[in-house]
PDB file of C-alpha atoms in Angstrom:
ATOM      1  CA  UNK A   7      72.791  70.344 102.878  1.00 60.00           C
ATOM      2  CA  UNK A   8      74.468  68.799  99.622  1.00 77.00           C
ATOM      3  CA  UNK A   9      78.062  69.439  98.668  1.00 83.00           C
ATOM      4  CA  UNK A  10      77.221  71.525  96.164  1.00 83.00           C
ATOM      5  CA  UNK A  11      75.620  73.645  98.372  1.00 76.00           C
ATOM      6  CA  UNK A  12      78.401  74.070 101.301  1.00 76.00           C
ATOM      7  CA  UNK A  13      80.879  74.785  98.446  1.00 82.00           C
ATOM      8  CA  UNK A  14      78.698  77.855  97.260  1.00 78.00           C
ATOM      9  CA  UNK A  15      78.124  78.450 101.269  1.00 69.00           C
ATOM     10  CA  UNK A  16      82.046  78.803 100.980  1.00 75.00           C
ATOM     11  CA  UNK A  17      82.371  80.972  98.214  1.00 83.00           C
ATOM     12  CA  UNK A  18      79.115  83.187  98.430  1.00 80.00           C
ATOM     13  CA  UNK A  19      80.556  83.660 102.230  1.00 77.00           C
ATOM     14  CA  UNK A  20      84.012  84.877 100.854  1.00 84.00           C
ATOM     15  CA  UNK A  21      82.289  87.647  98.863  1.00 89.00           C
ATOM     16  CA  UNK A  22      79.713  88.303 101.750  1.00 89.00           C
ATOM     17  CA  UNK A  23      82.614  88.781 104.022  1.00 86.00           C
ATOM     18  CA  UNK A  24      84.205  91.481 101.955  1.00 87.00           C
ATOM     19  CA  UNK A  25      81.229  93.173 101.585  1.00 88.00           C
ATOM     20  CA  UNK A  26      80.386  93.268 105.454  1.00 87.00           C
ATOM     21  CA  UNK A  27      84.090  94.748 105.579  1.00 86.00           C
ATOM     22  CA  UNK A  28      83.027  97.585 103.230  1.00 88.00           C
ATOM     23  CA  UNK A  29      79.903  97.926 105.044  1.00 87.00           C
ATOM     24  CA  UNK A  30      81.136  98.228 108.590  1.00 86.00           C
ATOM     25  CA  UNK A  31      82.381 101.214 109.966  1.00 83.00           C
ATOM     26  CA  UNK A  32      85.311 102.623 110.132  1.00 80.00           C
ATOM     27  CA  UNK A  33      89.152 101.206 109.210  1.00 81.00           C
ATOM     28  CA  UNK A  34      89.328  97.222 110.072  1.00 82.00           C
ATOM     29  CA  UNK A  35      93.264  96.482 111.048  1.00 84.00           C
ATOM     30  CA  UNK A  36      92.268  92.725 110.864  1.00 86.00           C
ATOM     31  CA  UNK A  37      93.607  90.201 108.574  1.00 88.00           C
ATOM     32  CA  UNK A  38      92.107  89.367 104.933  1.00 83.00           C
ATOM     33  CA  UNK A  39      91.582  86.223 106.149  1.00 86.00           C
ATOM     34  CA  UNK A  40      89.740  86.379 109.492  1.00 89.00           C
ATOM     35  CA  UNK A  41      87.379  88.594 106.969  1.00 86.00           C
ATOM     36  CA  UNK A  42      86.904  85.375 105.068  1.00 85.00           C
ATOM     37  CA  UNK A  43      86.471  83.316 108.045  1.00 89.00           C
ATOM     38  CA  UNK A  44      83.907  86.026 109.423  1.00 91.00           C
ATOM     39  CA  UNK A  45      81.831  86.560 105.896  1.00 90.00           C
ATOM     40  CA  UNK A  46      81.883  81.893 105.322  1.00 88.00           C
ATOM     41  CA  UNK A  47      80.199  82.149 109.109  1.00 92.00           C
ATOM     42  CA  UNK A  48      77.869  84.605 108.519  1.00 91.00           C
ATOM     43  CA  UNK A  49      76.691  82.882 105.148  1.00 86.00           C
ATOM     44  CA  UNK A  50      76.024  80.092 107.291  1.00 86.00           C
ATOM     45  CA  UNK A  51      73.998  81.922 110.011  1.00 93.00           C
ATOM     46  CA  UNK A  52      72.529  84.093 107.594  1.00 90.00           C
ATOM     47  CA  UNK A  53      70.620  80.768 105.373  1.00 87.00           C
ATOM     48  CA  UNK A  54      70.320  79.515 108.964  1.00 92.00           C
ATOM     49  CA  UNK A  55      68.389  82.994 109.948  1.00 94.00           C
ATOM     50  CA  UNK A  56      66.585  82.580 106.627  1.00 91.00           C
ATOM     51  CA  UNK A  57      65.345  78.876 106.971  1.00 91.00           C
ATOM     52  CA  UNK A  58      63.900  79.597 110.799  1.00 93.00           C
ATOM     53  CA  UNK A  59      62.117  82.795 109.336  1.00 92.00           C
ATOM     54  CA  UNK A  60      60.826  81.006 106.547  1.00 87.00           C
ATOM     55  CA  UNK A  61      62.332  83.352 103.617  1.00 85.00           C
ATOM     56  CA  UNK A  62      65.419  81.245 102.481  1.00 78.00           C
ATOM     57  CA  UNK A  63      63.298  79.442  99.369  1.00 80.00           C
ATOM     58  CA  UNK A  64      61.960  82.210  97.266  1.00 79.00           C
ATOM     59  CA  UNK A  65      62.395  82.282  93.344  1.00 83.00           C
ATOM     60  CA  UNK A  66      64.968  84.024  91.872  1.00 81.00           C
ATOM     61  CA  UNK A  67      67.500  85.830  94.041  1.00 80.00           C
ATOM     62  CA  UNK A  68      66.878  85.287  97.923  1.00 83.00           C
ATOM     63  CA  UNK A  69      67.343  89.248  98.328  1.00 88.00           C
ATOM     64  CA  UNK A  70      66.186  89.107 102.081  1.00 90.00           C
ATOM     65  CA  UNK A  71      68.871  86.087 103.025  1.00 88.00           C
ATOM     66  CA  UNK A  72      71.760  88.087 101.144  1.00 87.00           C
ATOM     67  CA  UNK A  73      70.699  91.094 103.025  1.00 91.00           C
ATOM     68  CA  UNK A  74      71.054  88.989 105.885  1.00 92.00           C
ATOM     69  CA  UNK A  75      74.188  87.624 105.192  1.00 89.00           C
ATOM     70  CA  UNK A  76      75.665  90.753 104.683  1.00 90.00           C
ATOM     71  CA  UNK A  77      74.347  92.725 108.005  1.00 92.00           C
ATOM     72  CA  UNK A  78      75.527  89.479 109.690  1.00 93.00           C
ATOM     73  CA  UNK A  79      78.719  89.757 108.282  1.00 91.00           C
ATOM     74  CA  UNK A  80      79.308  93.404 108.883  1.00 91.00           C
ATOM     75  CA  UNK A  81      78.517  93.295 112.356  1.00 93.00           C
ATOM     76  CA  UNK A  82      81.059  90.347 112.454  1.00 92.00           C
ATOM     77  CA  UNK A  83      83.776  91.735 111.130  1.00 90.00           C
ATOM     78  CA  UNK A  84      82.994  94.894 113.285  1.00 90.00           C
ATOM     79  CA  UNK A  85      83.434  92.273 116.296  1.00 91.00           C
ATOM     80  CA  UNK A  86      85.992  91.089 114.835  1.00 90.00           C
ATOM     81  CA  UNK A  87      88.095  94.141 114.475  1.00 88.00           C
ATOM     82  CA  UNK A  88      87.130  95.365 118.156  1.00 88.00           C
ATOM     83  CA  UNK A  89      88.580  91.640 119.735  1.00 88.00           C
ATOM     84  CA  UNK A  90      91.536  92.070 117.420  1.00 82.00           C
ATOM     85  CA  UNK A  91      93.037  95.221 118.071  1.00 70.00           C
ATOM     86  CA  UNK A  92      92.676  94.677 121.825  1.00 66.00           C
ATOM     87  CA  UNK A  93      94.638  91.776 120.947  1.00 60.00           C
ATOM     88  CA  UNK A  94      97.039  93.438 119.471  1.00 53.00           C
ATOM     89  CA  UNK A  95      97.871  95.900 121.510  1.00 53.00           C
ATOM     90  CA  UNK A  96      97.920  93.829 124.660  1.00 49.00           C
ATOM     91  CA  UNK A  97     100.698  92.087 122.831  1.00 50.00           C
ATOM     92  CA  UNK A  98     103.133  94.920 122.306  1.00 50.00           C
TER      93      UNK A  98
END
């Protein structure tokens, strides 16, 4: 992977993250930026997903990796929010 192509990893993984925050259920009391973290690892997994499937290098828009992203990040942030407000309230 080029440089080019981990910086828009980075950036398309920002936006997937928020989106797999609006997507999951419920209220998330997790930080912005563990979203970010969480939607940046998903965009990796998700191309990663893609690639092994053999659907990441279509023309156009790669509809089935975003989706893929997305659902990725959604259930990670889900995860996410779970581990974190166990954490939080063991701490109190």
């Amino acid at each position: 992977m080029a440089i080019a192509g981990i910086i828009s990893a980075l950036v398309i993984g920002l936006i997937i993250g928020v989106l797999g925050r609006l997507l999951a259920p419920g209220k998330q009391k997790i930080p912005l930026w563990l979203t970010i973290v969480v939607g940046i690892i998903a965009a990796f997994a998700g191309t990663a997903i893609a690639r092994a499937a053999g659907y990441a290098d279509t023309e156009g828009i790669d509809w089935l990796e975003l989706i893929t992203q997305i659902v990725l990040a959604a259930l990670g942030v889900s995860l996410a929010a779970a581990a974190f407000g166990r954490r939080r309230k063991v701490l109190r």
